Amino acid sequence: TGEVERRVVAQLLTMMDGLEERGQVVVIGATNRLDAIDPALRRPGRFDREIEIGVPDAGGRLEILQIHTRGVPLGSDVDEKYLEEIAKNTQAFVGADLLALVQEAAMRALRRVLPDINLDDDLIPQEKLEQIVLIRSDFENALREIGPSAMREVLVEIPSVKWADVGGLDNVKQEIIEAVEWPITKPEKFVQMGIKPPKGILLFGPPGTGKTLVAQAVANESNANFISIKGPEMLSKWVGESERAIREIFKKARQVAPCVVFFDEIDSIASARSSMSEDAKVSERVVNQLLTELDGLEALKEIVVIAATNRPDMIDPALLRAGRFDRLVLVGQSTREGRRSIFQIHTRNIPLASDVSIDELANITEGYVGADIEAVCREAVMLALRENFNIENVDMKYFMEALNKVRPTLSENLMGYYKKIHELFKGGMPKEETSSYIGYR
Ligand code: ADP
């Protein structure tokens, strides 16, 4: 800090120390950067009470909305119920954001009526004034414009993926619902039954099997915010500051809880801390920070961490110990039934010719993962369009052709590798020596 600041702080300290206890003067300071404050100010006798004013929850948001809509003419379709709905769907909005939302909706209401009003008239007729009411669509449109300001640096989103968009993977879904959705939506059950829900879940399996999709779906279905971090991206975006990135991410998660934090390709940031290279040192610091954050998370505080990897053998075993990522879920090969539903999902909007048999497609696509199947469907449409741009339906033959172009991701070898790891994980947490034995082929 500069000379001036130092003098100001010194002066402030002198003045505050000179204040009589229980005198008639109270000093209140406000900040959004607590850490930047001179510690000398944060001692007893000076600013000795610290009150955190966090982001409001749904109940708080409703009250704030009620306050800001009090003097505003609302349409009959904007009732108490609707306000409750808005409050529920505006996670991480702070008071200022909600005020901005109401103002934006009001602007839209005004704009709807404005063309009918002659501004040159001295008096705007009463019945025109009465037409200016905020209706649902005003709020809906405003919601598209106004976002929560607490979400700026670390990107927080609310994914639109539902369980209905995830095909197959029934076991995985069940495990995730138990480990993520229940603790977030029904925490009292865990308290009542006397157990702690897991803090972290590691999804592992071949690429394209739907790990990201599952994480997004569970966040959406539990009405939680979603912070998604791609391992390699984090390393490049926050060069030399990866530990700070981890701290920021968890800080943001606490602000916007309930929140699912998703680390994709976690192997790239949390590989085993063994070798001596420069990369390994960065990784070591990141892992340590991650451990600190995970250990510091209180169970049932509505933050769940999900990580995904296709190289589970690379991950620092310290992360997999109890109280950290202690749920390990294999997201592997889908069954025929699973492939059928994945085909159904991805052909939902494709006009299919009557000869297309989803059953048949599911039968012959052993080894295809979700992403492969999505690619097959896209390719089939492209092939059909290439042949005849005015085609109305996509025939089975295009799907067959597409199957020749898109090869399955999974081979026996690859599945064997994941199964071996799965077995290993089942027999307790991986031991440090054994984890390096299993090579990736
Ligand atoms: P991963 O994270 O396992 O590498 P993703 O979840 O990113 O894979 O999957 C990539 C895409 O493949 C998804 O956006 C989705 O369109 C499709 N996909 C993968 N698995 C499934 C599935 N089980 N059901 C439906 N679509 C899937």
GROMACS .gro file of C-alpha atoms and ligand atoms in nm:
model
  468
    1THR     CA    1   0.000   0.000   0.000
    2GLY     CA    2   0.106   0.355  -0.060
    3GLU     CA    3   0.208   0.624   0.185
    4VAL     CA    4  -0.130   0.794   0.177
    5GLU     CA    5  -0.319   0.476   0.259
    6ARG     CA    6  -0.085   0.407   0.547
    7ARG     CA    7  -0.148   0.748   0.691
    8VAL     CA    8  -0.521   0.714   0.649
    9VAL     CA    9  -0.519   0.377   0.826
   10ALA     CA   10  -0.304   0.515   1.107
   11GLN     CA   11  -0.543   0.806   1.149
   12LEU     CA   12  -0.846   0.577   1.147
   13LEU     CA   13  -0.686   0.356   1.411
   14THR     CA   14  -0.611   0.652   1.630
   15MET     CA   15  -0.963   0.782   1.601
   16MET     CA   16  -1.121   0.446   1.670
   17ASP     CA   17  -0.896   0.372   1.963
   18GLY     CA   18  -0.994   0.710   2.101
   19LEU     CA   19  -1.364   0.631   2.086
   20GLU     CA   20  -1.520   0.569   2.419
   21GLU     CA   21  -1.664   0.227   2.467
   22ARG     CA   22  -2.041   0.226   2.437
   23GLY     CA   23  -2.028   0.587   2.333
   24GLN     CA   24  -2.277   0.732   2.092
   25VAL     CA   25  -2.072   0.658   1.781
   26VAL     CA   26  -2.064   0.334   1.589
   27VAL     CA   27  -1.837   0.284   1.291
   28ILE     CA   28  -1.957   0.051   1.020
   29GLY     CA   29  -1.731  -0.045   0.734
   30ALA     CA   30  -1.828  -0.238   0.423
   31THR     CA   31  -1.615  -0.427   0.176
   32ASN     CA   32  -1.628  -0.696  -0.084
   33ARG     CA   33  -1.257  -0.765  -0.044
   34LEU     CA   34  -1.214  -0.869   0.314
   35ASP     CA   35  -0.863  -1.001   0.258
   36ALA     CA   36  -0.744  -0.667   0.130
   37ILE     CA   37  -0.814  -0.493   0.458
   38ASP     CA   38  -0.525  -0.400   0.684
   39PRO     CA   39  -0.531  -0.662   0.961
   40ALA     CA   40  -0.467  -0.390   1.216
   41LEU     CA   41  -0.824  -0.274   1.154
   42ARG     CA   42  -0.970  -0.615   1.222
   43ARG     CA   43  -0.871  -0.640   1.585
   44PRO     CA   44  -1.087  -0.627   1.896
   45GLY     CA   45  -1.160  -0.271   1.993
   46ARG     CA   46  -1.163  -0.164   1.632
   47PHE     CA   47  -1.378  -0.340   1.373
   48ASP     CA   48  -1.439  -0.628   1.609
   49ARG     CA   49  -1.761  -0.766   1.466
   50GLU     CA   50  -1.754  -0.913   1.118
   51ILE     CA   51  -2.084  -0.994   0.958
   52GLU     CA   52  -2.086  -1.165   0.625
   53ILE     CA   53  -2.373  -1.068   0.404
   54GLY     CA   54  -2.393  -1.353   0.159
   55VAL     CA   55  -2.592  -1.422  -0.150
   56PRO     CA   56  -2.960  -1.465  -0.055
   57ASP     CA   57  -3.131  -1.801  -0.076
   58ALA     CA   58  -3.465  -1.865  -0.246
   59GLY     CA   59  -3.662  -1.738   0.054
   60GLY     CA   60  -3.449  -1.426   0.070
   61ARG     CA   61  -3.483  -1.369  -0.300
   62LEU     CA   62  -3.861  -1.390  -0.274
   63GLU     CA   63  -3.866  -1.124  -0.005
   64ILE     CA   64  -3.641  -0.900  -0.211
   65LEU     CA   65  -3.863  -0.948  -0.514
   66GLN     CA   66  -4.170  -0.866  -0.308
   67ILE     CA   67  -4.009  -0.546  -0.191
   68HIS     CA   68  -3.909  -0.434  -0.538
   69THR     CA   69  -4.243  -0.519  -0.696
   70ARG     CA   70  -4.444  -0.355  -0.419
   71GLY     CA   71  -4.516  -0.031  -0.602
   72VAL     CA   72  -4.515  -0.184  -0.947
   73PRO     CA   73  -4.836  -0.264  -1.137
   74LEU     CA   74  -4.831  -0.637  -1.196
   75GLY     CA   75  -5.041  -0.824  -1.448
   76SER     CA   76  -5.285  -1.082  -1.321
   77ASP     CA   77  -5.057  -1.362  -1.439
   78VAL     CA   78  -4.779  -1.239  -1.211
   79ASP     CA   79  -4.906  -1.364  -0.879
   80GLU     CA   80  -4.733  -1.471  -0.560
   81LYS     CA   81  -4.678  -1.818  -0.705
   82TYR     CA   82  -4.499  -1.679  -1.006
   83LEU     CA   83  -4.273  -1.463  -0.791
   84GLU     CA   84  -4.188  -1.775  -0.593
   85GLU     CA   85  -4.100  -1.945  -0.917
   86ILE     CA   86  -3.870  -1.661  -1.020
   87ALA     CA   87  -3.709  -1.669  -0.677
   88LYS     CA   88  -3.647  -2.039  -0.716
   89ASN     CA   89  -3.490  -2.002  -1.058
   90THR     CA   90  -3.259  -1.712  -0.989
   91GLN     CA   91  -2.983  -1.887  -0.800
   92ALA     CA   92  -2.692  -1.660  -0.710
   93PHE     CA   93  -2.883  -1.339  -0.784
   94VAL     CA   94  -2.812  -1.073  -0.526
   95GLY     CA   95  -3.046  -0.790  -0.429
   96ALA     CA   96  -2.907  -0.555  -0.692
   97ASP     CA   97  -2.957  -0.816  -0.962
   98LEU     CA   98  -3.318  -0.869  -0.860
   99LEU     CA   99  -3.381  -0.496  -0.865
  100ALA     CA  100  -3.226  -0.480  -1.212
  101LEU     CA  101  -3.453  -0.765  -1.314
  102VAL     CA  102  -3.768  -0.584  -1.205
  103GLN     CA  103  -3.651  -0.263  -1.371
  104GLU     CA  104  -3.576  -0.442  -1.695
  105ALA     CA  105  -3.919  -0.606  -1.689
  106ALA     CA  106  -4.076  -0.264  -1.628
  107MET     CA  107  -3.890  -0.118  -1.926
  108ARG     CA  108  -4.028  -0.395  -2.140
  109ALA     CA  109  -4.381  -0.335  -2.019
  110LEU     CA  110  -4.340   0.033  -2.098
  111ARG     CA  111  -4.207  -0.039  -2.444
  112ARG     CA  112  -4.510  -0.252  -2.521
  113VAL     CA  113  -4.750   0.033  -2.454
  114LEU     CA  114  -4.538   0.325  -2.567
  115PRO     CA  115  -4.631   0.315  -2.939
  116ASP     CA  116  -4.996   0.380  -2.846
  117ILE     CA  117  -4.918   0.685  -2.641
  118ASN     CA  118  -4.893   1.029  -2.787
  119LEU     CA  119  -4.617   1.191  -2.590
  120ASP     CA  120  -4.712   1.536  -2.713
  121ASP     CA  121  -5.036   1.523  -2.519
  122ASP     CA  122  -5.017   1.702  -2.192
  123LEU     CA  123  -5.210   1.438  -2.015
  124ILE     CA  124  -5.174   1.071  -2.082
  125PRO     CA  125  -5.521   0.922  -2.060
  126GLN     CA  126  -5.583   0.717  -1.750
  127GLU     CA  127  -5.682   0.405  -1.940
  128LYS     CA  128  -5.348   0.406  -2.122
  129LEU     CA  129  -5.163   0.434  -1.795
  130GLU     CA  130  -5.358   0.143  -1.664
  131GLN     CA  131  -5.239  -0.067  -1.954
  132ILE     CA  132  -4.883  -0.048  -1.830
  133VAL     CA  133  -4.856  -0.363  -1.624
  134LEU     CA  134  -4.573  -0.611  -1.595
  135ILE     CA  135  -4.675  -0.946  -1.730
  136ARG     CA  136  -4.503  -1.282  -1.726
  137SER     CA  137  -4.337  -1.246  -2.062
  138ASP     CA  138  -4.178  -0.919  -1.946
  139PHE     CA  139  -4.011  -1.106  -1.664
  140GLU     CA  140  -3.918  -1.395  -1.887
  141ASN     CA  141  -3.750  -1.166  -2.137
  142ALA     CA  142  -3.579  -0.970  -1.864
  143LEU     CA  143  -3.441  -1.293  -1.721
  144ARG     CA  144  -3.263  -1.351  -2.047
  145GLU     CA  145  -3.083  -1.020  -2.016
  146ILE     CA  146  -3.002  -1.000  -1.649
  147GLY     CA  147  -2.757  -1.244  -1.501
  148PRO     CA  148  -2.627  -1.283  -1.150
  149SER     CA  149  -2.332  -1.057  -1.080
  150ALA     CA  150  -2.177  -1.294  -0.828
  151MET     CA  151  -2.093  -1.528  -1.110
  152ARG     CA  152  -1.849  -1.328  -1.309
  153GLU     CA  153  -1.496  -1.457  -1.271
  154VAL     CA  154  -1.563  -1.825  -1.226
  155LEU     CA  155  -1.836  -1.912  -1.468
  156VAL     CA  156  -2.143  -2.054  -1.302
  157GLU     CA  157  -2.420  -2.196  -1.512
  158ILE     CA  158  -2.742  -2.378  -1.475
  159PRO     CA  159  -2.726  -2.661  -1.723
  160SER     CA  160  -3.032  -2.754  -1.928
  161VAL     CA  161  -2.962  -3.128  -1.942
  162LYS     CA  162  -3.231  -3.345  -1.784
  163TRP     CA  163  -3.224  -3.713  -1.690
  164ALA     CA  164  -3.436  -3.771  -1.998
  165ASP     CA  165  -3.139  -3.663  -2.211
  166VAL     CA  166  -2.914  -3.931  -2.067
  167GLY     CA  167  -2.958  -4.271  -2.223
  168GLY     CA  168  -2.880  -4.597  -2.045
  169LEU     CA  169  -2.635  -4.575  -1.755
  170ASP     CA  170  -2.908  -4.673  -1.509
  171ASN     CA  171  -2.668  -4.779  -1.234
  172VAL     CA  172  -2.465  -4.465  -1.273
  173LYS     CA  173  -2.775  -4.249  -1.254
  174GLN     CA  174  -2.890  -4.425  -0.940
  175GLU     CA  175  -2.552  -4.382  -0.769
  176ILE     CA  176  -2.533  -4.017  -0.862
  177ILE     CA  177  -2.886  -3.946  -0.749
  178GLU     CA  178  -2.804  -4.099  -0.412
  179ALA     CA  179  -2.472  -3.924  -0.377
  180VAL     CA  180  -2.561  -3.582  -0.510
  181GLU     CA  181  -2.932  -3.521  -0.543
  182TRP     CA  182  -3.039  -3.662  -0.207
  183PRO     CA  183  -2.786  -3.469   0.001
  184ILE     CA  184  -2.879  -3.147  -0.176
  185THR     CA  185  -3.254  -3.185  -0.183
  186LYS     CA  186  -3.311  -3.387   0.135
  187PRO     CA  187  -3.024  -3.318   0.373
  188GLU     CA  188  -3.246  -3.377   0.676
  189LYS     CA  189  -3.272  -3.743   0.581
  190PHE     CA  190  -2.899  -3.790   0.622
  191VAL     CA  191  -2.903  -3.615   0.956
  192GLN     CA  192  -3.192  -3.827   1.069
  193MET     CA  193  -3.021  -4.147   0.964
  194GLY     CA  194  -2.695  -4.042   1.119
  195ILE     CA  195  -2.465  -4.065   0.820
  196LYS     CA  196  -2.264  -3.820   0.616
  197PRO     CA  197  -2.311  -3.807   0.242
  198PRO     CA  198  -2.000  -3.832   0.024
  199LYS     CA  199  -1.824  -3.506  -0.057
  200GLY     CA  200  -1.672  -3.610  -0.380
  201ILE     CA  201  -1.754  -3.849  -0.660
  202LEU     CA  202  -1.512  -3.964  -0.924
  203LEU     CA  203  -1.664  -4.071  -1.253
  204PHE     CA  204  -1.426  -4.272  -1.460
  205GLY     CA  205  -1.456  -4.446  -1.791
  206PRO     CA  206  -1.377  -4.415  -2.159
  207PRO     CA  207  -1.424  -4.079  -2.332
  208GLY     CA  208  -1.768  -3.998  -2.467
  209THR     CA  209  -1.967  -4.221  -2.234
  210GLY     CA  210  -2.163  -3.934  -2.083
  211LYS     CA  211  -1.969  -3.838  -1.771
  212THR     CA  212  -2.015  -3.466  -1.832
  213LEU     CA  213  -2.374  -3.522  -1.928
  214VAL     CA  214  -2.451  -3.703  -1.602
  215ALA     CA  215  -2.290  -3.429  -1.395
  216GLN     CA  216  -2.490  -3.162  -1.575
  217ALA     CA  217  -2.813  -3.356  -1.542
  218VAL     CA  218  -2.779  -3.409  -1.169
  219ALA     CA  219  -2.704  -3.040  -1.112
  220ASN     CA  220  -3.009  -2.943  -1.312
  221GLU     CA  221  -3.239  -3.197  -1.151
  222SER     CA  222  -3.132  -3.093  -0.802
  223ASN     CA  223  -3.182  -2.726  -0.889
  224ALA     CA  224  -2.817  -2.661  -0.815
  225ASN     CA  225  -2.569  -2.431  -0.981
  226PHE     CA  226  -2.295  -2.587  -1.187
  227ILE     CA  227  -1.934  -2.482  -1.200
  228SER     CA  228  -1.745  -2.671  -1.462
  229ILE     CA  229  -1.368  -2.670  -1.486
  230LYS     CA  230  -1.173  -2.843  -1.756
  231GLY     CA  231  -0.839  -2.953  -1.617
  232PRO     CA  232  -0.613  -2.853  -1.905
  233GLU     CA  233  -0.800  -2.527  -1.958
  234MET     CA  234  -0.754  -2.430  -1.597
  235LEU     CA  235  -0.381  -2.481  -1.616
  236SER     CA  236  -0.351  -2.256  -1.919
  237LYS     CA  237  -0.601  -1.993  -1.817
  238TRP     CA  238  -0.458  -1.941  -1.471
  239VAL     CA  239  -0.092  -1.993  -1.553
  240GLY     CA  240   0.109  -2.001  -1.234
  241GLU     CA  241  -0.204  -1.931  -1.035
  242SER     CA  242  -0.374  -2.266  -1.034
  243GLU     CA  243  -0.394  -2.279  -0.656
  244ARG     CA  244  -0.564  -1.944  -0.650
  245ALA     CA  245  -0.799  -2.076  -0.917
  246ILE     CA  246  -0.894  -2.367  -0.694
  247ARG     CA  247  -0.952  -2.132  -0.401
  248GLU     CA  248  -1.165  -1.901  -0.615
  249ILE     CA  249  -1.368  -2.190  -0.747
  250PHE     CA  250  -1.458  -2.315  -0.401
  251LYS     CA  251  -1.521  -1.964  -0.276
  252LYS     CA  252  -1.764  -1.911  -0.561
  253ALA     CA  253  -1.923  -2.248  -0.496
  254ARG     CA  254  -1.990  -2.152  -0.135
  255GLN     CA  255  -2.148  -1.827  -0.250
  256VAL     CA  256  -2.381  -1.990  -0.498
  257ALA     CA  257  -2.459  -2.310  -0.305
  258PRO     CA  258  -2.633  -2.543  -0.367
  259CYS     CA  259  -2.368  -2.608  -0.621
  260VAL     CA  260  -2.211  -2.894  -0.809
  261VAL     CA  261  -1.843  -2.838  -0.887
  262PHE     CA  262  -1.732  -3.045  -1.182
  263PHE     CA  263  -1.367  -3.108  -1.263
  264ASP     CA  264  -1.341  -3.257  -1.608
  265GLU     CA  265  -1.021  -3.440  -1.703
  266ILE     CA  266  -0.902  -3.413  -1.348
  267ASP     CA  267  -0.601  -3.632  -1.426
  268SER     CA  268  -0.441  -3.336  -1.596
  269ILE     CA  269  -0.440  -3.126  -1.280
  270ALA     CA  270  -0.416  -3.389  -1.014
  271SER     CA  271  -0.179  -3.652  -1.134
  272ALA     CA  272   0.027  -3.850  -0.887
  273ARG     CA  273   0.281  -3.636  -0.709
  274SER     CA  274   0.586  -3.840  -0.783
  275SER     CA  275   0.810  -3.720  -1.061
  276MET     CA  276   1.033  -3.421  -1.019
  277SER     CA  277   0.948  -3.223  -1.330
  278GLU     CA  278   0.826  -2.864  -1.327
  279ASP     CA  279   0.476  -2.980  -1.424
  280ALA     CA  280   0.471  -3.222  -1.137
  281LYS     CA  281   0.545  -2.943  -0.894
  282VAL     CA  282   0.253  -2.738  -1.020
  283SER     CA  283   0.036  -3.042  -0.999
  284GLU     CA  284   0.153  -3.109  -0.647
  285ARG     CA  285   0.053  -2.762  -0.534
  286VAL     CA  286  -0.282  -2.795  -0.706
  287VAL     CA  287  -0.350  -3.131  -0.546
  288ASN     CA  288  -0.259  -2.995  -0.205
  289GLN     CA  289  -0.492  -2.701  -0.247
  290LEU     CA  290  -0.768  -2.930  -0.368
  291LEU     CA  291  -0.718  -3.153  -0.065
  292THR     CA  292  -0.734  -2.855   0.165
  293GLU     CA  293  -1.060  -2.740   0.010
  294LEU     CA  294  -1.215  -3.085   0.012
  295ASP     CA  295  -1.115  -3.146   0.371
  296GLY     CA  296  -1.253  -2.807   0.465
  297LEU     CA  297  -1.591  -2.868   0.307
  298GLU     CA  298  -1.854  -2.947   0.558
  299ALA     CA  299  -2.077  -3.229   0.462
  300LEU     CA  300  -2.433  -3.118   0.388
  301LYS     CA  301  -2.327  -2.767   0.308
  302GLU     CA  302  -2.481  -2.817  -0.032
  303ILE     CA  303  -2.159  -2.839  -0.226
  304VAL     CA  304  -2.079  -3.159  -0.406
  305VAL     CA  305  -1.765  -3.212  -0.606
  306ILE     CA  306  -1.773  -3.440  -0.907
  307ALA     CA  307  -1.460  -3.521  -1.102
  308ALA     CA  308  -1.427  -3.710  -1.426
  309THR     CA  309  -1.136  -3.884  -1.586
  310ASN     CA  310  -1.055  -4.148  -1.839
  311ARG     CA  311  -0.719  -4.214  -1.676
  312PRO     CA  312  -0.807  -4.312  -1.321
  313ASP     CA  313  -0.466  -4.474  -1.274
  314MET     CA  314  -0.302  -4.134  -1.312
  315ILE     CA  315  -0.480  -3.969  -1.024
  316ASP     CA  316  -0.302  -3.895  -0.702
  317PRO     CA  317  -0.422  -4.165  -0.463
  318ALA     CA  318  -0.442  -3.911  -0.182
  319LEU     CA  319  -0.748  -3.769  -0.357
  320LEU     CA  320  -0.927  -4.100  -0.342
  321ARG     CA  321  -0.915  -4.147   0.032
  322ALA     CA  322  -1.221  -4.144   0.254
  323GLY     CA  323  -1.377  -3.801   0.292
  324ARG     CA  324  -1.249  -3.689  -0.047
  325PHE     CA  325  -1.342  -3.852  -0.377
  326ASP     CA  326  -1.458  -4.161  -0.202
  327ARG     CA  327  -1.731  -4.264  -0.442
  328LEU     CA  328  -1.584  -4.414  -0.755
  329VAL     CA  329  -1.831  -4.475  -1.032
  330LEU     CA  330  -1.750  -4.652  -1.356
  331VAL     CA  331  -1.927  -4.495  -1.651
  332GLY     CA  332  -1.864  -4.767  -1.900
  333GLN     CA  333  -2.010  -4.958  -2.183
  334SER     CA  334  -2.380  -4.929  -2.236
  335THR     CA  335  -2.601  -5.230  -2.273
  336ARG     CA  336  -2.817  -5.289  -2.577
  337GLU     CA  337  -3.108  -5.133  -2.390
  338GLY     CA  338  -2.889  -4.836  -2.310
  339ARG     CA  339  -2.781  -4.790  -2.670
  340ARG     CA  340  -3.143  -4.810  -2.775
  341SER     CA  341  -3.238  -4.522  -2.551
  342ILE     CA  342  -2.933  -4.322  -2.659
  343PHE     CA  343  -3.037  -4.370  -3.021
  344GLN     CA  344  -3.386  -4.262  -2.928
  345ILE     CA  345  -3.257  -3.947  -2.764
  346HIS     CA  346  -3.041  -3.847  -3.056
  347THR     CA  347  -3.298  -3.923  -3.324
  348ARG     CA  348  -3.569  -3.739  -3.134
  349ASN     CA  349  -3.569  -3.450  -3.378
  350ILE     CA  350  -3.468  -3.637  -3.692
  351PRO     CA  351  -3.748  -3.727  -3.934
  352LEU     CA  352  -3.695  -4.101  -3.967
  353ALA     CA  353  -3.812  -4.311  -4.258
  354SER     CA  354  -4.034  -4.600  -4.163
  355ASP     CA  355  -3.762  -4.857  -4.232
  356VAL     CA  356  -3.536  -4.725  -3.957
  357SER     CA  357  -3.518  -4.974  -3.675
  358ILE     CA  358  -3.373  -4.842  -3.353
  359ASP     CA  359  -3.371  -5.197  -3.215
  360GLU     CA  360  -3.159  -5.314  -3.502
  361LEU     CA  361  -2.920  -5.023  -3.462
  362ALA     CA  362  -2.884  -5.097  -3.091
  363ASN     CA  363  -2.812  -5.463  -3.174
  364ILE     CA  364  -2.522  -5.390  -3.402
  365THR     CA  365  -2.349  -5.112  -3.213
  366GLU     CA  366  -2.167  -5.300  -2.940
  367GLY     CA  367  -1.873  -5.090  -2.831
  368TYR     CA  368  -2.023  -4.759  -2.941
  369VAL     CA  369  -2.033  -4.501  -2.663
  370GLY     CA  370  -2.289  -4.220  -2.635
  371ALA     CA  371  -2.075  -3.972  -2.824
  372ASP     CA  372  -2.024  -4.228  -3.105
  373ILE     CA  373  -2.397  -4.281  -3.135
  374GLU     CA  374  -2.458  -3.909  -3.148
  375ALA     CA  375  -2.198  -3.889  -3.426
  376VAL     CA  376  -2.365  -4.175  -3.617
  377CYS     CA  377  -2.699  -3.997  -3.612
  378ARG     CA  378  -2.548  -3.670  -3.728
  379GLU     CA  379  -2.350  -3.845  -3.998
  380ALA     CA  380  -2.656  -4.031  -4.125
  381VAL     CA  381  -2.842  -3.705  -4.173
  382MET     CA  382  -2.545  -3.546  -4.347
  383LEU     CA  383  -2.514  -3.841  -4.584
  384ALA     CA  384  -2.882  -3.823  -4.666
  385LEU     CA  385  -2.862  -3.450  -4.731
  386ARG     CA  386  -2.557  -3.490  -4.944
  387GLU     CA  387  -2.741  -3.731  -5.169
  388ASN     CA  388  -3.056  -3.530  -5.193
  389PHE     CA  389  -3.085  -3.195  -5.030
  390ASN     CA  390  -3.464  -3.201  -5.048
  391ILE     CA  391  -3.497  -3.535  -4.879
  392GLU     CA  392  -3.769  -3.548  -4.616
  393ASN     CA  393  -3.691  -3.862  -4.423
  394VAL     CA  394  -3.368  -4.033  -4.334
  395ASP     CA  395  -3.359  -4.400  -4.441
  396MET     CA  396  -3.196  -4.688  -4.257
  397LYS     CA  397  -2.934  -4.723  -4.528
  398TYR     CA  398  -2.781  -4.390  -4.428
  399PHE     CA  399  -2.746  -4.510  -4.072
  400MET     CA  400  -2.574  -4.823  -4.195
  401GLU     CA  401  -2.340  -4.614  -4.404
  402ALA     CA  402  -2.271  -4.386  -4.108
  403LEU     CA  403  -2.181  -4.688  -3.897
  404ASN     CA  404  -1.900  -4.761  -4.140
  405LYS     CA  405  -1.763  -4.413  -4.101
  406VAL     CA  406  -1.789  -4.379  -3.724
  407ARG     CA  407  -1.590  -4.648  -3.550
  408PRO     CA  408  -1.666  -4.759  -3.195
  409THR     CA  409  -1.454  -4.610  -2.920
  410LEU     CA  410  -1.451  -4.921  -2.707
  411SER     CA  411  -1.238  -5.224  -2.769
  412GLU     CA  412  -1.208  -5.535  -2.551
  413ASN     CA  413  -0.871  -5.411  -2.439
  414LEU     CA  414  -0.996  -5.076  -2.330
  415MET     CA  415  -1.291  -5.218  -2.141
  416GLY     CA  416  -1.057  -5.468  -1.977
  417TYR     CA  417  -0.846  -5.181  -1.852
  418TYR     CA  418  -1.142  -5.006  -1.689
  419LYS     CA  419  -1.277  -5.327  -1.544
  420LYS     CA  420  -0.941  -5.400  -1.386
  421ILE     CA  421  -0.933  -5.057  -1.228
  422HIS     CA  422  -1.290  -5.099  -1.114
  423GLU     CA  423  -1.199  -5.425  -0.941
  424LEU     CA  424  -0.900  -5.260  -0.783
  425PHE     CA  425  -1.108  -4.973  -0.649
  426LYS     CA  426  -1.366  -5.210  -0.515
  427GLY     CA  427  -1.111  -5.386  -0.304
  428GLY     CA  428  -1.060  -5.071  -0.104
  429MET     CA  429  -0.886  -4.756  -0.206
  430PRO     CA  430  -0.597  -4.798  -0.446
  431LYS     CA  431  -0.264  -4.855  -0.285
  432GLU     CA  432   0.005  -4.630  -0.408
  433GLU     CA  433   0.222  -4.911  -0.539
  434THR     CA  434  -0.046  -5.096  -0.729
  435SER     CA  435  -0.193  -4.806  -0.915
  436SER     CA  436   0.105  -4.771  -1.144
  437TYR     CA  437   0.091  -5.133  -1.258
  438ILE     CA  438  -0.208  -5.095  -1.474
  439GLY     CA  439  -0.106  -4.952  -1.804
  440TYR     CA  440  -0.339  -4.772  -2.041
  441ARG     CA  441  -0.374  -4.932  -2.377
  442ADP     P1  442  -1.750  -3.767  -2.139
  442ADP     O1  443  -1.761  -3.653  -2.046
  442ADP     O2  444  -1.776  -3.900  -2.077
  442ADP     O3  445  -1.626  -3.769  -2.221
  442ADP     P2  446  -1.976  -3.640  -2.261
  442ADP     O4  447  -2.071  -3.646  -2.148
  442ADP     O5  448  -1.908  -3.510  -2.284
  442ADP     O6  449  -1.867  -3.754  -2.245
  442ADP     O7  450  -2.050  -3.687  -2.393
  442ADP     C1  451  -2.036  -3.622  -2.516
  442ADP     C2  452  -2.167  -3.620  -2.591
  442ADP     O8  453  -2.206  -3.752  -2.627
  442ADP     C3  454  -2.280  -3.568  -2.508
  442ADP     O9  455  -2.295  -3.429  -2.521
  442ADP     C4  456  -2.402  -3.642  -2.561
  442ADP    O10  457  -2.457  -3.573  -2.671
  442ADP     C5  458  -2.344  -3.773  -2.611
  442ADP     N1  459  -2.366  -3.878  -2.510
  442ADP     C6  460  -2.269  -3.943  -2.440
  442ADP     N2  461  -2.323  -4.033  -2.357
  442ADP     C7  462  -2.456  -4.026  -2.372
  442ADP     C8  463  -2.568  -4.097  -2.313
  442ADP     N3  464  -2.551  -4.191  -2.220
  442ADP     N4  465  -2.692  -4.060  -2.351
  442ADP     C9  466  -2.710  -3.965  -2.444
  442ADP     N5  467  -2.611  -3.898  -2.504
  442ADP    C10  468  -2.484  -3.928  -2.470
   0.00000   0.00000   0.00000
